[in-house]
Every structure is written in C-alpha cells, then in structure tokens.
PDB file of C-alpha atoms in Angstrom:
ATOM      1  CA  UNK A   1       0.000   0.000   0.000  1.00  0.00           C
ATOM      2  CA  UNK A   2       2.852   2.366   0.850  1.00  0.00           C
ATOM      3  CA  UNK A   3       4.334   1.861  -2.635  1.00  0.00           C
ATOM      4  CA  UNK A   4       0.988   2.849  -4.169  1.00  0.00           C
ATOM      5  CA  UNK A   5       0.981   6.156  -2.252  1.00  0.00           C
ATOM      6  CA  UNK A   6       4.571   6.883  -3.266  1.00  0.00           C
ATOM      7  CA  UNK A   7       3.702   6.354  -6.921  1.00  0.00           C
ATOM      8  CA  UNK A   8       0.471   8.351  -6.587  1.00  0.00           C
ATOM      9  CA  UNK A   9       2.196  11.278  -4.878  1.00  0.00           C
ATOM     10  CA  UNK A  10       5.022  11.277  -7.440  1.00  0.00           C
ATOM     11  CA  UNK A  11       2.463  11.367 -10.252  1.00  0.00           C
ATOM     12  CA  UNK A  12       0.640  14.261  -8.597  1.00  0.00           C
ATOM     13  CA  UNK A  13       3.793  16.352  -8.468  1.00  0.00           C
ATOM     14  CA  UNK A  14       4.426  15.695 -12.160  1.00  0.00           C
ATOM     15  CA  UNK A  15       0.860  16.286 -13.338  1.00  0.00           C
ATOM     16  CA  UNK A  16      -0.778  19.227 -11.635  1.00  0.00           C
ATOM     17  CA  UNK A  17      -3.554  21.634 -12.449  1.00  0.00           C
ATOM     18  CA  UNK A  18      -3.088  25.157 -13.713  1.00  0.00           C
ATOM     19  CA  UNK A  19      -3.508  27.515 -10.793  1.00  0.00           C
ATOM     20  CA  UNK A  20      -6.753  28.970 -12.087  1.00  0.00           C
ATOM     21  CA  UNK A  21      -9.319  27.154 -14.242  1.00  0.00           C
ATOM     22  CA  UNK A  22      -9.589  28.413 -17.802  1.00  0.00           C
ATOM     23  CA  UNK A  23     -12.052  31.263 -18.024  1.00  0.00           C
ATOM     24  CA  UNK A  24     -13.300  32.924 -21.192  1.00  0.00           C
ATOM     25  CA  UNK A  25     -11.687  36.337 -21.472  1.00  0.00           C
ATOM     26  CA  UNK A  26     -13.030  39.301 -23.315  1.00  0.00           C
ATOM     27  CA  UNK A  27      -9.994  41.241 -24.431  1.00  0.00           C
ATOM     28  CA  UNK A  28      -6.469  40.136 -23.745  1.00  0.00           C
ATOM     29  CA  UNK A  29      -5.128  42.677 -21.292  1.00  0.00           C
ATOM     30  CA  UNK A  30      -1.450  42.669 -20.355  1.00  0.00           C
ATOM     31  CA  UNK A  31      -1.222  41.509 -16.776  1.00  0.00           C
ATOM     32  CA  UNK A  32       1.373  42.581 -14.269  1.00  0.00           C
ATOM     33  CA  UNK A  33       3.554  39.868 -12.851  1.00  0.00           C
ATOM     34  CA  UNK A  34       2.487  39.050  -9.286  1.00  0.00           C
ATOM     35  CA  UNK A  35       4.921  40.292  -6.702  1.00  0.00           C
ATOM     36  CA  UNK A  36       6.746  37.461  -5.010  1.00  0.00           C
ATOM     37  CA  UNK A  37       8.207  38.615  -1.704  1.00  0.00           C
ATOM     38  CA  UNK A  38      10.922  35.952  -1.389  1.00  0.00           C
ATOM     39  CA  UNK A  39      12.059  33.239  -3.734  1.00  0.00           C
ATOM     40  CA  UNK A  40      10.456  30.019  -2.603  1.00  0.00           C
ATOM     41  CA  UNK A  41      13.520  27.852  -2.269  1.00  0.00           C
ATOM     42  CA  UNK A  42      14.973  25.679   0.416  1.00  0.00           C
ATOM     43  CA  UNK A  43      16.727  27.576   3.238  1.00  0.00           C
ATOM     44  CA  UNK A  44      14.837  30.820   2.608  1.00  0.00           C
ATOM     45  CA  UNK A  45      12.497  32.126   5.309  1.00  0.00           C
ATOM     46  CA  UNK A  46       8.791  31.592   4.750  1.00  0.00           C
ATOM     47  CA  UNK A  47       6.600  34.466   3.643  1.00  0.00           C
ATOM     48  CA  UNK A  48       3.607  35.151   5.858  1.00  0.00           C
ATOM     49  CA  UNK A  49       0.148  35.404   4.346  1.00  0.00           C
ATOM     50  CA  UNK A  50      -3.385  35.727   5.576  1.00  0.00           C
ATOM     51  CA  UNK A  51      -6.385  33.925   4.118  1.00  0.00           C
ATOM     52  CA  UNK A  52     -10.040  33.543   5.082  1.00  0.00           C
ATOM     53  CA  UNK A  53     -11.353  30.520   7.013  1.00  0.00           C
ATOM     54  CA  UNK A  54     -14.696  28.826   6.285  1.00  0.00           C
ATOM     55  CA  UNK A  55     -16.114  30.837   9.186  1.00  0.00           C
ATOM     56  CA  UNK A  56     -15.042  34.094   7.509  1.00  0.00           C
ATOM     57  CA  UNK A  57     -12.200  34.844   9.922  1.00  0.00           C
ATOM     58  CA  UNK A  58      -8.657  35.667   8.906  1.00  0.00           C
ATOM     59  CA  UNK A  59      -5.938  33.094   9.549  1.00  0.00           C
ATOM     60  CA  UNK A  60      -2.254  33.851   9.024  1.00  0.00           C
ATOM     61  CA  UNK A  61       0.490  31.355   8.375  1.00  0.00           C
ATOM     62  CA  UNK A  62       2.476  33.066  11.148  1.00  0.00           C
ATOM     63  CA  UNK A  63      -0.176  31.887  13.632  1.00  0.00           C
ATOM     64  CA  UNK A  64       0.924  28.295  12.906  1.00  0.00           C
ATOM     65  CA  UNK A  65       4.667  28.444  12.209  1.00  0.00           C
ATOM     66  CA  UNK A  66       6.706  27.723  15.343  1.00  0.00           C
ATOM     67  CA  UNK A  67       3.862  25.990  17.191  1.00  0.00           C
ATOM     68  CA  UNK A  68       4.861  22.579  15.766  1.00  0.00           C
ATOM     69  CA  UNK A  69       8.127  21.202  14.401  1.00  0.00           C
ATOM     70  CA  UNK A  70       6.838  21.528  10.825  1.00  0.00           C
ATOM     71  CA  UNK A  71       4.047  23.222   8.893  1.00  0.00           C
ATOM     72  CA  UNK A  72       3.124  21.901   5.470  1.00  0.00           C
ATOM     73  CA  UNK A  73       1.344  24.553   3.398  1.00  0.00           C
ATOM     74  CA  UNK A  74      -0.870  22.984   0.754  1.00  0.00           C
ATOM     75  CA  UNK A  75      -2.203  25.166  -2.076  1.00  0.00           C
ATOM     76  CA  UNK A  76      -5.142  23.396  -3.716  1.00  0.00           C
ATOM     77  CA  UNK A  77      -8.621  23.847  -5.232  1.00  0.00           C
ATOM     78  CA  UNK A  78     -11.889  21.929  -5.240  1.00  0.00           C
ATOM     79  CA  UNK A  79     -11.867  21.558  -9.042  1.00  0.00           C
ATOM     80  CA  UNK A  80      -8.310  20.140  -9.190  1.00  0.00           C
ATOM     81  CA  UNK A  81      -8.304  16.344  -9.514  1.00  0.00           C
ATOM     82  CA  UNK A  82      -4.639  15.895  -8.492  1.00  0.00           C
ATOM     83  CA  UNK A  83      -5.281  18.093  -5.442  1.00  0.00           C
ATOM     84  CA  UNK A  84      -8.247  15.991  -4.379  1.00  0.00           C
ATOM     85  CA  UNK A  85      -6.230  12.782  -4.865  1.00  0.00           C
ATOM     86  CA  UNK A  86      -3.458  14.209  -2.670  1.00  0.00           C
ATOM     87  CA  UNK A  87      -5.811  14.803   0.282  1.00  0.00           C
ATOM     88  CA  UNK A  88      -5.993  11.129   1.413  1.00  0.00           C
ATOM     89  CA  UNK A  89      -2.189  10.967   1.263  1.00  0.00           C
ATOM     90  CA  UNK A  90      -1.937  14.078   3.441  1.00  0.00           C
ATOM     91  CA  UNK A  91      -4.536  12.675   5.831  1.00  0.00           C
ATOM     92  CA  UNK A  92      -2.483   9.509   6.244  1.00  0.00           C
ATOM     93  CA  UNK A  93       0.719  11.477   6.884  1.00  0.00           C
ATOM     94  CA  UNK A  94      -1.067  13.814   9.294  1.00  0.00           C
ATOM     95  CA  UNK A  95      -2.656  10.932  11.213  1.00  0.00           C
ATOM     96  CA  UNK A  96       0.745   9.301  11.627  1.00  0.00           C
ATOM     97  CA  UNK A  97       2.342  12.309  13.312  1.00  0.00           C
ATOM     98  CA  UNK A  98       2.010  13.637  16.861  1.00  0.00           C
ATOM     99  CA  UNK A  99       0.276  17.030  16.895  1.00  0.00           C
ATOM    100  CA  UNK A 100       3.450  18.784  18.104  1.00  0.00           C
ATOM    101  CA  UNK A 101       5.361  17.405  15.113  1.00  0.00           C
ATOM    102  CA  UNK A 102       3.287  18.426  12.074  1.00  0.00           C
ATOM    103  CA  UNK A 103       0.598  20.933  11.205  1.00  0.00           C
ATOM    104  CA  UNK A 104      -0.897  21.182   7.729  1.00  0.00           C
ATOM    105  CA  UNK A 105      -2.404  24.433   6.487  1.00  0.00           C
ATOM    106  CA  UNK A 106      -4.496  24.156   3.337  1.00  0.00           C
ATOM    107  CA  UNK A 107      -4.999  27.340   1.350  1.00  0.00           C
ATOM    108  CA  UNK A 108      -7.490  27.049  -1.470  1.00  0.00           C
ATOM    109  CA  UNK A 109      -7.220  29.088  -4.654  1.00  0.00           C
ATOM    110  CA  UNK A 110     -10.913  28.467  -5.398  1.00  0.00           C
ATOM    111  CA  UNK A 111     -12.702  31.483  -6.763  1.00  0.00           C
ATOM    112  CA  UNK A 112     -16.048  29.794  -6.066  1.00  0.00           C
ATOM    113  CA  UNK A 113     -16.556  29.900  -2.305  1.00  0.00           C
ATOM    114  CA  UNK A 114     -19.492  27.467  -2.377  1.00  0.00           C
ATOM    115  CA  UNK A 115     -17.516  24.868  -4.358  1.00  0.00           C
ATOM    116  CA  UNK A 116     -14.713  25.192  -1.799  1.00  0.00           C
ATOM    117  CA  UNK A 117     -17.101  24.780   1.155  1.00  0.00           C
ATOM    118  CA  UNK A 118     -18.671  21.714  -0.497  1.00  0.00           C
ATOM    119  CA  UNK A 119     -15.218  20.174  -1.031  1.00  0.00           C
ATOM    120  CA  UNK A 120     -14.320  20.832   2.616  1.00  0.00           C
ATOM    121  CA  UNK A 121     -17.459  19.019   3.721  1.00  0.00           C
ATOM    122  CA  UNK A 122     -16.689  16.091   1.424  1.00  0.00           C
ATOM    123  CA  UNK A 123     -12.997  15.800   2.294  1.00  0.00           C
ATOM    124  CA  UNK A 124     -13.205  16.345   6.084  1.00  0.00           C
ATOM    125  CA  UNK A 125      -9.605  17.527   6.431  1.00  0.00           C
ATOM    126  CA  UNK A 126      -8.779  17.786  10.152  1.00  0.00           C
ATOM    127  CA  UNK A 127      -6.305  20.699   9.841  1.00  0.00           C
ATOM    128  CA  UNK A 128      -6.757  24.455   9.357  1.00  0.00           C
ATOM    129  CA  UNK A 129      -8.421  25.512   6.114  1.00  0.00           C
ATOM    130  CA  UNK A 130      -8.492  28.898   4.435  1.00  0.00           C
ATOM    131  CA  UNK A 131      -9.119  30.376   1.011  1.00  0.00           C
ATOM    132  CA  UNK A 132      -7.551  33.281  -0.783  1.00  0.00           C
ATOM    133  CA  UNK A 133      -9.879  35.952  -2.113  1.00  0.00           C
ATOM    134  CA  UNK A 134      -9.540  39.340  -3.787  1.00  0.00           C
ATOM    135  CA  UNK A 135      -8.187  40.876  -0.587  1.00  0.00           C
ATOM    136  CA  UNK A 136      -6.002  37.930   0.439  1.00  0.00           C
ATOM    137  CA  UNK A 137      -3.891  36.699  -2.463  1.00  0.00           C
ATOM    138  CA  UNK A 138      -1.598  34.053  -0.985  1.00  0.00           C
ATOM    139  CA  UNK A 139      -0.523  31.884  -3.888  1.00  0.00           C
ATOM    140  CA  UNK A 140       1.156  34.786  -5.702  1.00  0.00           C
ATOM    141  CA  UNK A 141       3.490  35.259  -2.743  1.00  0.00           C
ATOM    142  CA  UNK A 142       4.712  31.715  -3.270  1.00  0.00           C
ATOM    143  CA  UNK A 143       4.877  31.871  -7.067  1.00  0.00           C
ATOM    144  CA  UNK A 144       2.288  29.120  -7.400  1.00  0.00           C
ATOM    145  CA  UNK A 145       1.843  28.282 -11.084  1.00  0.00           C
ATOM    146  CA  UNK A 146       0.174  24.891 -10.653  1.00  0.00           C
ATOM    147  CA  UNK A 147      -1.541  22.981  -7.911  1.00  0.00           C
ATOM    148  CA  UNK A 148      -1.197  20.983  -5.801  1.00  0.00           C
ATOM    149  CA  UNK A 149       1.754  23.003  -4.566  1.00  0.00           C
ATOM    150  CA  UNK A 150       3.223  22.337  -1.135  1.00  0.00           C
ATOM    151  CA  UNK A 151       5.858  24.019   1.001  1.00  0.00           C
ATOM    152  CA  UNK A 152       7.326  22.496   4.174  1.00  0.00           C
ATOM    153  CA  UNK A 153       8.440  24.989   6.817  1.00  0.00           C
ATOM    154  CA  UNK A 154      10.406  24.136   9.956  1.00  0.00           C
ATOM    155  CA  UNK A 155       9.878  25.457  13.484  1.00  0.00           C
ATOM    156  CA  UNK A 156      12.349  28.307  12.893  1.00  0.00           C
ATOM    157  CA  UNK A 157      10.423  29.499   9.828  1.00  0.00           C
ATOM    158  CA  UNK A 158      12.820  28.216   7.168  1.00  0.00           C
ATOM    159  CA  UNK A 159      11.536  26.563   4.015  1.00  0.00           C
ATOM    160  CA  UNK A 160      13.012  23.083   4.026  1.00  0.00           C
ATOM    161  CA  UNK A 161      11.164  21.510   1.066  1.00  0.00           C
ATOM    162  CA  UNK A 162       9.127  22.630  -1.932  1.00  0.00           C
ATOM    163  CA  UNK A 163       6.691  20.058  -3.330  1.00  0.00           C
ATOM    164  CA  UNK A 164       8.166  17.196  -1.292  1.00  0.00           C
ATOM    165  CA  UNK A 165       6.849  13.760  -2.179  1.00  0.00           C
ATOM    166  CA  UNK A 166       5.721  11.294   0.479  1.00  0.00           C
ATOM    167  CA  UNK A 167       9.131   9.656   0.814  1.00  0.00           C
ATOM    168  CA  UNK A 168      10.796  13.070   1.292  1.00  0.00           C
ATOM    169  CA  UNK A 169       8.251  13.922   3.978  1.00  0.00           C
ATOM    170  CA  UNK A 170       8.804  10.611   5.746  1.00  0.00           C
ATOM    171  CA  UNK A 171      12.566  11.131   5.774  1.00  0.00           C
ATOM    172  CA  UNK A 172      12.202  14.649   7.179  1.00  0.00           C
ATOM    173  CA  UNK A 173       9.456  13.842   9.700  1.00  0.00           C
ATOM    174  CA  UNK A 174      11.107  10.714  11.030  1.00  0.00           C
ATOM    175  CA  UNK A 175      14.557  12.258  11.434  1.00  0.00           C
ATOM    176  CA  UNK A 176      15.652  12.660  15.066  1.00  0.00           C
TER     177      UNK A 176
END
C-alpha cells in the first residue's frame, strides 16, 4: 500500500492543475507579474500570508509556524483532480504524526466559495483551512503556477522543502 501512495504522490507532483481554471476572457489585457516577496527555495524564510477561514475569519500562516516542528502549506482547489487525490495521502501522513510534530495548512485558490465549502465538507480535512480571495492573495506570494503546490516549513520558519513527495516527507518527519 505504501508503494501505491509513493507512486500516486510522485504522479501528482508531475501532473498538476493550472492555478486557475480556464475562463473565457473578453480582451487580452497585459497583466502585471504578481509580486513574489521571497524566492520560494529551500533555506529561505517563509513568507507570511493571511487567508479567510470557512467561518469568515482571517488566519495567518504566522499563527501556525513555530507551534509545531513543521508546517506543510498545501495550495489546492476543489476543481483540481490531483489536489483531491493528494488529500488522502496528506490525511495519512497527518494521522501518523504527533500534533506537536506536524501541522498542515491548506490554502485554497478556489474562486467559487461554495464549491470550496462543499469540497471541505466532502474531504473532512482535520487541519486548518483557508481560502484566498480578492483581498487575500496568498498563492502569488509563493509563485504558485500549478496545484497541488506544497511548502514544508520548519519550526524556525525556514523553508526546508518545496513540493516534497511522500518519501521526502517521511525522511524529514522521522529524522531525530
């Protein structure tokens, strides 16, 4: 079974979804490049962001970093098949870790709030959930071009992995 999850997670990192679903556009307008505060690479500090919870409250990444040994930020969307297939893998990893060891923070890029809320009800993810909106653009800060997109941050706030697969996560989480 473990081999299946390794293969599934590897496939998800190879085949992702575009960050936003294709939308018909009226006139092609030149778009500004999103500002990326820090390059999202290993050994760089994380960039804080704030998103909106299902209850409509703001939740910042900084409220979670440092409370556990690691925080895995998961950018996803309800309409993204690879994202939805990653959720059971994340649930299994999360269930296998003590609460002081790993926190997951899922940040949805869904534009459709109702679709996001429906997916949350279906998936029953037991970790903090939030969604970016017009006032809280989180994925741009991390240069997210496709989803699922994950970033692993250590207790000191350093990025230690970008899009780690399950075997990478196991190595990191079971060190020490």
